[in-house]
Tab-separated table of C-alpha atoms in Angstrom:
chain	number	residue	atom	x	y	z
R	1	UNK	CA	4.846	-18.048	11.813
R	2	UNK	CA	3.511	-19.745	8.955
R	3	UNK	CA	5.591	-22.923	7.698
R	4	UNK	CA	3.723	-23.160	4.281
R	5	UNK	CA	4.279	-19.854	3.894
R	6	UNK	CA	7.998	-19.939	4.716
R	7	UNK	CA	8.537	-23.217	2.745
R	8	UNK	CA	7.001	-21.652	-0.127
R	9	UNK	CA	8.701	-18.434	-0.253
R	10	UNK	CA	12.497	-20.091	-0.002
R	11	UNK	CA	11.110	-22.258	-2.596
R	12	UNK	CA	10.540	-19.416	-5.225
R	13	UNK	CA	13.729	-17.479	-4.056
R	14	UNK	CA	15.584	-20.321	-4.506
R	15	UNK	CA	13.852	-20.778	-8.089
R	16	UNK	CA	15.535	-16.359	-8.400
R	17	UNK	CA	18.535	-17.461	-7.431
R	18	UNK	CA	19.396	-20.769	-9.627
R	19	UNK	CA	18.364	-18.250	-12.282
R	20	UNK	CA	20.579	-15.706	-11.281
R	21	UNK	CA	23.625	-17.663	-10.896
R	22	UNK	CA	23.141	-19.381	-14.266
R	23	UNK	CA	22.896	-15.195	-16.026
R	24	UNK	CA	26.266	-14.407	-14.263
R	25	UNK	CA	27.797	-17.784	-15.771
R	26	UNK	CA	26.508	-16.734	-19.171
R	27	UNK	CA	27.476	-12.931	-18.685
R	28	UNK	CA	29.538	-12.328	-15.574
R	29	UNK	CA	28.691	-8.903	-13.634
R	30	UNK	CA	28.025	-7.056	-16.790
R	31	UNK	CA	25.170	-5.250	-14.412
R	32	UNK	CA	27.889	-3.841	-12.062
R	33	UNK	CA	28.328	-1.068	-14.810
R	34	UNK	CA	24.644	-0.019	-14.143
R	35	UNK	CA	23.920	2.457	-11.404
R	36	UNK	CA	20.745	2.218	-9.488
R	37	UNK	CA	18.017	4.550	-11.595
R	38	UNK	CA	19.193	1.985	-14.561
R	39	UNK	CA	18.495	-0.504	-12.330
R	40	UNK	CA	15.019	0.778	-11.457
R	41	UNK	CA	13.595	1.608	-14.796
R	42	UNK	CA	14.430	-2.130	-16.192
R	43	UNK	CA	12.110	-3.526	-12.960
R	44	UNK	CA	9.514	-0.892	-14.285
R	45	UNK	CA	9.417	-2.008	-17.771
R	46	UNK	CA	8.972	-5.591	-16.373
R	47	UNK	CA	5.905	-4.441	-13.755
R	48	UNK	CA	4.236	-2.630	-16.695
R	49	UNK	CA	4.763	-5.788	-19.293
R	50	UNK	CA	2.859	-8.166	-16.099
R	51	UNK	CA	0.421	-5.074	-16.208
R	52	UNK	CA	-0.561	-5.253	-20.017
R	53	UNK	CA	-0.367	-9.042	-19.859
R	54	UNK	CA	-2.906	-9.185	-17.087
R	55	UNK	CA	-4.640	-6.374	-18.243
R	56	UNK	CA	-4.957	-7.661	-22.175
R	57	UNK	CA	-4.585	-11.931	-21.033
R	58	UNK	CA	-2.153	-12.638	-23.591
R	59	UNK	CA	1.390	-11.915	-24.433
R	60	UNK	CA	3.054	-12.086	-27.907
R	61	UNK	CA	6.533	-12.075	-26.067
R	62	UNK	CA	7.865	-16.281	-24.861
R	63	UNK	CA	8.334	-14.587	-21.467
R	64	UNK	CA	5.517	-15.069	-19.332
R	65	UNK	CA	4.381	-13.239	-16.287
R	66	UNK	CA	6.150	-15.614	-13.956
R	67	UNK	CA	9.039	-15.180	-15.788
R	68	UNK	CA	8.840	-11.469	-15.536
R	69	UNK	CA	8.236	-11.062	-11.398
R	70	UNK	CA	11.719	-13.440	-11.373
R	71	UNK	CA	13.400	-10.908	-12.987
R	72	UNK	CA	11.676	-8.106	-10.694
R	73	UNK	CA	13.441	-10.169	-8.083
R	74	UNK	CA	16.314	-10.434	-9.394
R	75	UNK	CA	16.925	-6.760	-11.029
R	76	UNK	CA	15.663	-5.761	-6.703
R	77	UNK	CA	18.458	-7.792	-5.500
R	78	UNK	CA	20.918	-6.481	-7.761
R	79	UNK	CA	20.078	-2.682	-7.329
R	80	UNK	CA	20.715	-3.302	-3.185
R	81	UNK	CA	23.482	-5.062	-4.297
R	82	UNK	CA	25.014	-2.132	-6.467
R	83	UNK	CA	23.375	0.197	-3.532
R	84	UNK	CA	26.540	-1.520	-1.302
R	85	UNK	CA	28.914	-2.037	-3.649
R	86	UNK	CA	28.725	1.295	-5.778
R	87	UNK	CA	29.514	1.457	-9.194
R	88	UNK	CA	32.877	3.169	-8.967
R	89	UNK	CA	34.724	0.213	-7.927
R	90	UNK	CA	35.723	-2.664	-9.373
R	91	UNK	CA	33.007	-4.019	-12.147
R	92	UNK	CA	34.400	-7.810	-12.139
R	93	UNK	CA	32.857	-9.430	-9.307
R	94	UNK	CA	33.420	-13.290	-8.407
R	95	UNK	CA	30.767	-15.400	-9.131
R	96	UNK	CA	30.812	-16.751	-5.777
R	97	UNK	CA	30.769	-13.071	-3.905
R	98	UNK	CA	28.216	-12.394	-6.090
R	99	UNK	CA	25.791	-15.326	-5.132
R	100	UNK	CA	26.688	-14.565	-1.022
R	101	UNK	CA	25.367	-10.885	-1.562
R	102	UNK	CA	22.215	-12.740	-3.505
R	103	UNK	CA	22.135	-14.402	-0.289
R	104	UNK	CA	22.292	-11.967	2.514
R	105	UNK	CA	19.849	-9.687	0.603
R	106	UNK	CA	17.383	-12.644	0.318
R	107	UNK	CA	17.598	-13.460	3.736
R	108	UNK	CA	17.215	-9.637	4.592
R	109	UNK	CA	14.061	-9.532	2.448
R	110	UNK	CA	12.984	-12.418	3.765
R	111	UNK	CA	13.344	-11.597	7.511
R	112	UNK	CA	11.296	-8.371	6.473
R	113	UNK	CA	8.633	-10.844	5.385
R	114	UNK	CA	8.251	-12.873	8.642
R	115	UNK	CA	8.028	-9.162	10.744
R	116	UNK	CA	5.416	-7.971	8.137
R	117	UNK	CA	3.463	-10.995	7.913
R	118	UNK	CA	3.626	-11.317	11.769
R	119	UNK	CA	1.504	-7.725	11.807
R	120	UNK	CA	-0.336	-8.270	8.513
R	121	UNK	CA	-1.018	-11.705	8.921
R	122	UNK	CA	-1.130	-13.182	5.725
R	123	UNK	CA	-3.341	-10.743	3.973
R	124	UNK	CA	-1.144	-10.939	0.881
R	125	UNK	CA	-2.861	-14.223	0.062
R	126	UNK	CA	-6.352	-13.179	0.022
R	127	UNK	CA	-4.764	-10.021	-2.558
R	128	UNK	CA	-5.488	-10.298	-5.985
R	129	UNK	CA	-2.524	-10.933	-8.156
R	130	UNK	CA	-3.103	-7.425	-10.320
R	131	UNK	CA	-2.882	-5.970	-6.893
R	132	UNK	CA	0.536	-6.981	-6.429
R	133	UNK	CA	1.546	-5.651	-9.666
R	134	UNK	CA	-0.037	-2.351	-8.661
R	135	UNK	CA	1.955	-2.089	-5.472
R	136	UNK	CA	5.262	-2.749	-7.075
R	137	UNK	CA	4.300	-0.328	-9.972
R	138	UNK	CA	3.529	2.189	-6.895
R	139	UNK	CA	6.812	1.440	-5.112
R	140	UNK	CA	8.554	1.874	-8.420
R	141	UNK	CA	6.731	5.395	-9.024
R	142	UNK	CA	8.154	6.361	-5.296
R	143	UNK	CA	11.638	4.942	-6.164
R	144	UNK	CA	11.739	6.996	-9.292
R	145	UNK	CA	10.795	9.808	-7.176
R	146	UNK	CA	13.580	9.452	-4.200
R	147	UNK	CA	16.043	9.038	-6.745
R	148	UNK	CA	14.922	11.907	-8.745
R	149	UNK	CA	14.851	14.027	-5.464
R	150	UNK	CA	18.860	12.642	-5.507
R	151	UNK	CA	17.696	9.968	-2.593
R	152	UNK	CA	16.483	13.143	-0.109
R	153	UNK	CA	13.318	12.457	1.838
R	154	UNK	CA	11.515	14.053	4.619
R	155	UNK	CA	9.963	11.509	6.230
R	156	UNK	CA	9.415	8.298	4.428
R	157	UNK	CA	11.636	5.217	3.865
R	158	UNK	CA	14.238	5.524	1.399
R	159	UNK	CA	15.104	3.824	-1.786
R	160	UNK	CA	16.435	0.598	-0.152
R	161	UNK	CA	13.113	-0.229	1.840
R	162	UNK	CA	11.373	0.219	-1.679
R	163	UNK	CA	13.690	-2.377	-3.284
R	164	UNK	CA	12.703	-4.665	-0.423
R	165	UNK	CA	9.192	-4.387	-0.508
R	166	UNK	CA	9.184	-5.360	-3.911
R	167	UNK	CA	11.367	-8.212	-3.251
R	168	UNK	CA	8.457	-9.850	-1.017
R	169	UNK	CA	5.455	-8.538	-3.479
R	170	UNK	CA	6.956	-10.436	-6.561
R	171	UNK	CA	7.997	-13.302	-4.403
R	172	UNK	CA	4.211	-13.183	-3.020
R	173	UNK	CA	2.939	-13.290	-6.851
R	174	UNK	CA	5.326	-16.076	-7.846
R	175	UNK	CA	4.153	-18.239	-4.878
R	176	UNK	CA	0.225	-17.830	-5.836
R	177	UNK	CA	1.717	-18.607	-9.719
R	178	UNK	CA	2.898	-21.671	-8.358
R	179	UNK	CA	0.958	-22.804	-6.007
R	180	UNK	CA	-2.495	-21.305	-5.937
R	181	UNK	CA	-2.860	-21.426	-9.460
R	182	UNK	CA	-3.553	-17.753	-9.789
């Protein structure tokens, strides 16, 4: 297990989460009205804006690419959250609840990390940072898909595992933002 690698990636989730807790003081759980394909396609739009800005090296937007794979984060942590919760109960959620489910589905995609990176090594460093916005585009193409196929598949993960995985390839990009320079 990699220490840098660990102290690094609560670093940049803990960056997700101040930012998330400081959206639900300015506008409560307004995203509990949102079901999960509403969820999705926001996280899309974000992955293709990081696509053009890499692609073209300039944006005309104040929101930056760093800026954008925090809100991949966070938009991932709220769709698992809304995945639990449904959207047929009660939209007001405490603050507080909602910052222990940010929590527990942190710590769930981070413990996916440390099994991954136990197998993979970590690989993800050596990756090129367009190559993490082509995986979560990818994952986001096979969400789409699952949930368009009403969340039936035949042999592959389902939506959740997608959600995850995305969780850990944004939080991968924001640590080589921050810390690699790249």
């Amino acid at each position: 297990m990699n220490e840098l690698t660990i102290r690094q990636y609560d670093g940049v989730l803990a960056a997700c989460r101040e930012i998330f807790a400081v959206k639900m003081r300015d506008y409560g759980t307004a995203w509990r009205i949102l079901r999960t394909p509403s969820l999705t396609d926001p996280i899309y739009i974000k992955a293709q804006c990081i696509r053009s800005i890499e692609e073209k090296g300039v944006a005309h937007v104040n929101e930056g690419i760093r800026e954008e794979f925090i809100g991949i984060v966070n938009y991932s942590i709220i769709a698992l959250i809304q995945m639990e919760l449904g959207t047929e109960t009660e939209l007001a959620l405490d603050p507080a609840r909602g910052e222990e489910l940010y929590r527990n589905y942190g710590e769930r995609a981070k413990e996916l990390m440390l099994r991954k990176n136990h197998d993979y090594g970590e690989a993800w460093r050596n990756m090129r940072g367009s190559s993490l916005t082509d995986i979560i585009l990818m994952k986001l193409m096979r969400i789409k898909q699952i949930e368009d196929n009403l969340g039936r598949t035949f042999i592959s993960e389902g939506v959740d595992a997608n959600y995850y995985d995305i969780i850990n390839y944004a939080l991968f990009a924001l640590i080589k933002i921050d810390h690699e320079g790249t």
